[in-house]
Amino acid sequence: MRLEETVLRRRAVGLTTGIPHTAGLALLFLGTRLDSLGPGRAAEAVADLHLRLVDHTWFNFAGDVAFALTFGEALPFLWVAVAIAVLVRVNRAGPAKLQLALSAVSAFYCALICILWLAVLLQAGWWLLLVMGAAGAFVRLVTRR
C-alpha cells in the first residue's frame, strides 16, 4: 500500500468515524428495546423527553434533515449505514478514497439519527453503557488495519 492509501484507510476506520458507527450500532441494539416498550411509564418518559427536545431549534433541524434524507424511514437507512460501516472496516483491500467517502457518509448518518433518537438513548440508562461497550467491541473487532 502506498502512504496516501494508508493514511486514507486509517481515516476511514479511525476514531472519528468509529464513534458514530458505534453509536449507530448501539442504537440498532436499543431499537428492539424501543419496539418492546408498551404503554407505561418508560414509554411515557421517552415521549416526554422527546417533547422537551422538540423545543430546541437544533433538534428540529436535525429531524428535518433526517426526514429529508430518509423519506421518513430512518431505521432501514440506519441498517444500511451500519452495514456499510462494517463492510468498510472489514474490507482492507478496497479503494481507499471510496472507503473513506462511504465511512464518512455512514458516520454522518449514524450521528444524525442518534441525535434524532436522543430521547431513546438517554432513556436507556445504564443499559446504554453496556450496549455501547458491546457495539464498540464489535466495531473494533471487525476493523482490520
Tab-separated table of C-alpha atoms in Angstrom:
chain	number	residue	atom	x	y	z
A	1	MET	CA	0.000	0.000	0.000
A	2	ARG	CA	1.133	3.477	-0.742
A	3	LEU	CA	1.440	6.027	2.032
A	4	GLU	CA	-1.550	8.057	0.810
A	5	GLU	CA	-3.760	4.953	0.734
A	6	THR	CA	-2.624	4.010	4.232
A	7	VAL	CA	-3.499	7.464	5.571
A	8	LEU	CA	-6.922	7.383	3.895
A	9	ARG	CA	-7.542	3.881	5.223
A	10	ARG	CA	-6.679	4.943	8.777
A	11	ARG	CA	-9.049	7.872	8.496
A	12	ALA	CA	-11.812	5.590	7.210
A	13	VAL	CA	-11.530	3.228	10.178
A	14	GLY	CA	-10.293	5.673	12.786
A	15	LEU	CA	-11.831	7.050	15.944
A	16	THR	CA	-13.547	9.970	14.202
A	17	THR	CA	-15.778	7.636	12.211
A	18	GLY	CA	-15.682	4.825	14.751
A	19	ILE	CA	-17.615	6.671	17.444
A	20	PRO	CA	-20.640	7.448	15.222
A	21	HIS	CA	-20.538	3.914	13.798
A	22	THR	CA	-20.563	2.530	17.331
A	23	ALA	CA	-23.415	4.817	18.329
A	24	GLY	CA	-25.421	3.752	15.274
A	25	LEU	CA	-24.886	0.085	16.043
A	26	ALA	CA	-25.841	0.660	19.683
A	27	LEU	CA	-28.982	2.432	18.527
A	28	LEU	CA	-29.894	-0.601	16.438
A	29	PHE	CA	-29.455	-2.771	19.529
A	30	LEU	CA	-31.588	-0.373	21.572
A	31	GLY	CA	-34.200	-0.206	18.814
A	32	THR	CA	-35.510	-3.565	19.917
A	33	ARG	CA	-35.989	-2.080	23.387
A	34	LEU	CA	-37.946	0.788	21.871
A	35	ASP	CA	-40.169	-1.645	19.967
A	36	SER	CA	-40.862	-3.602	23.132
A	37	LEU	CA	-41.982	-0.534	25.087
A	38	GLY	CA	-45.701	-0.763	25.512
A	39	PRO	CA	-47.901	1.804	27.143
A	40	GLY	CA	-46.439	2.531	30.526
A	41	ARG	CA	-44.029	4.713	32.458
A	42	ALA	CA	-40.993	4.018	30.234
A	43	ALA	CA	-42.831	4.856	27.006
A	44	GLU	CA	-44.261	7.999	28.592
A	45	ALA	CA	-40.787	9.048	29.753
A	46	VAL	CA	-39.385	8.657	26.210
A	47	ALA	CA	-42.298	10.645	24.776
A	48	ASP	CA	-41.907	13.363	27.441
A	49	LEU	CA	-38.178	13.721	26.815
A	50	HIS	CA	-38.778	13.839	23.064
A	51	LEU	CA	-41.347	16.617	23.525
A	52	ARG	CA	-38.854	18.609	25.595
A	53	LEU	CA	-36.218	18.206	22.873
A	54	VAL	CA	-38.623	19.433	20.180
A	55	ASP	CA	-38.474	22.883	21.789
A	56	HIS	CA	-34.869	23.259	20.608
A	57	THR	CA	-34.068	24.537	17.118
A	58	TRP	CA	-31.035	22.264	16.634
A	59	PHE	CA	-33.160	19.195	17.320
A	60	ASN	CA	-35.816	20.290	14.830
A	61	PHE	CA	-33.141	20.999	12.214
A	62	ALA	CA	-31.630	17.527	12.698
A	63	GLY	CA	-35.088	16.000	12.421
A	64	ASP	CA	-35.812	17.888	9.204
A	65	VAL	CA	-32.509	16.843	7.651
A	66	ALA	CA	-33.013	13.214	8.691
A	67	PHE	CA	-36.560	13.205	7.313
A	68	ALA	CA	-35.384	14.684	4.010
A	69	LEU	CA	-32.553	12.154	3.658
A	70	THR	CA	-34.605	9.094	4.579
A	71	PHE	CA	-38.052	9.928	3.201
A	72	GLY	CA	-39.477	9.354	6.689
A	73	GLU	CA	-37.992	5.871	7.177
A	74	ALA	CA	-34.920	6.272	9.372
A	75	LEU	CA	-34.457	2.718	10.647
A	76	PRO	CA	-33.860	0.941	7.294
A	77	PHE	CA	-31.345	3.597	6.338
A	78	LEU	CA	-29.616	3.169	9.699
A	79	TRP	CA	-29.295	-0.560	8.998
A	80	VAL	CA	-27.712	0.261	5.626
A	81	ALA	CA	-25.340	2.822	7.160
A	82	VAL	CA	-24.161	0.371	9.821
A	83	ALA	CA	-23.767	-2.396	7.223
A	84	ILE	CA	-21.669	-0.088	5.029
A	85	ALA	CA	-19.547	0.857	8.045
A	86	VAL	CA	-18.917	-2.799	8.862
A	87	LEU	CA	-18.073	-3.603	5.229
A	88	VAL	CA	-15.604	-0.719	5.028
A	89	ARG	CA	-13.968	-1.832	8.262
A	90	VAL	CA	-13.711	-5.481	7.188
A	91	ASN	CA	-12.518	-4.863	3.609
A	92	ARG	CA	-8.890	-3.904	3.807
A	93	ALA	CA	-8.099	-4.171	0.103
A	94	GLY	CA	-10.801	-1.844	-1.221
A	95	PRO	CA	-10.164	1.527	-2.873
A	96	ALA	CA	-9.089	3.899	-0.111
A	97	LYS	CA	-10.862	7.047	-1.353
A	98	LEU	CA	-14.161	5.248	-1.837
A	99	GLN	CA	-13.885	3.610	1.568
A	100	LEU	CA	-13.198	6.946	3.235
A	101	ALA	CA	-16.191	8.517	1.492
A	102	LEU	CA	-18.503	5.636	2.427
A	103	SER	CA	-17.234	5.633	6.003
A	104	ALA	CA	-17.705	9.393	6.370
A	105	VAL	CA	-21.229	9.336	4.904
A	106	SER	CA	-22.300	6.447	7.115
A	107	ALA	CA	-20.747	8.127	10.187
A	108	PHE	CA	-22.632	11.347	9.407
A	109	TYR	CA	-25.891	9.473	9.020
A	110	CYS	CA	-25.380	7.448	12.215
A	111	ALA	CA	-24.651	10.649	14.149
A	112	LEU	CA	-27.702	12.350	12.664
A	113	ILE	CA	-30.038	9.514	13.610
A	114	CYS	CA	-28.513	9.323	17.094
A	115	ILE	CA	-29.389	12.995	17.544
A	116	LEU	CA	-32.888	12.311	16.257
A	117	TRP	CA	-33.342	9.379	18.664
A	118	LEU	CA	-31.588	11.081	21.560
A	119	ALA	CA	-34.601	10.505	23.805
A	120	VAL	CA	-34.259	6.747	23.348
A	121	LEU	CA	-30.521	6.838	24.046
A	122	LEU	CA	-30.934	8.925	27.193
A	123	GLN	CA	-33.791	6.786	28.484
A	124	ALA	CA	-31.713	3.593	28.230
A	125	GLY	CA	-29.900	4.398	31.477
A	126	TRP	CA	-27.119	2.024	32.433
A	127	TRP	CA	-28.048	-0.245	29.523
A	128	LEU	CA	-26.562	2.405	27.256
A	129	LEU	CA	-23.108	1.813	28.732
A	130	LEU	CA	-23.419	-1.921	28.270
A	131	VAL	CA	-24.718	-1.652	24.716
A	132	MET	CA	-22.155	0.996	23.727
A	133	GLY	CA	-19.394	-1.197	25.126
A	134	ALA	CA	-20.623	-4.213	23.180
A	135	ALA	CA	-21.049	-2.183	19.995
A	136	GLY	CA	-17.606	-0.624	20.425
A	137	ALA	CA	-16.039	-4.034	20.928
A	138	PHE	CA	-17.765	-5.297	17.777
A	139	VAL	CA	-16.645	-2.302	15.697
A	140	ARG	CA	-13.100	-2.683	16.992
A	141	LEU	CA	-13.152	-6.416	16.308
A	142	VAL	CA	-14.188	-6.064	12.674
A	143	THR	CA	-11.705	-3.275	11.976
A	144	ARG	CA	-8.762	-4.595	10.023
A	145	ARG	CA	-5.742	-2.325	9.884
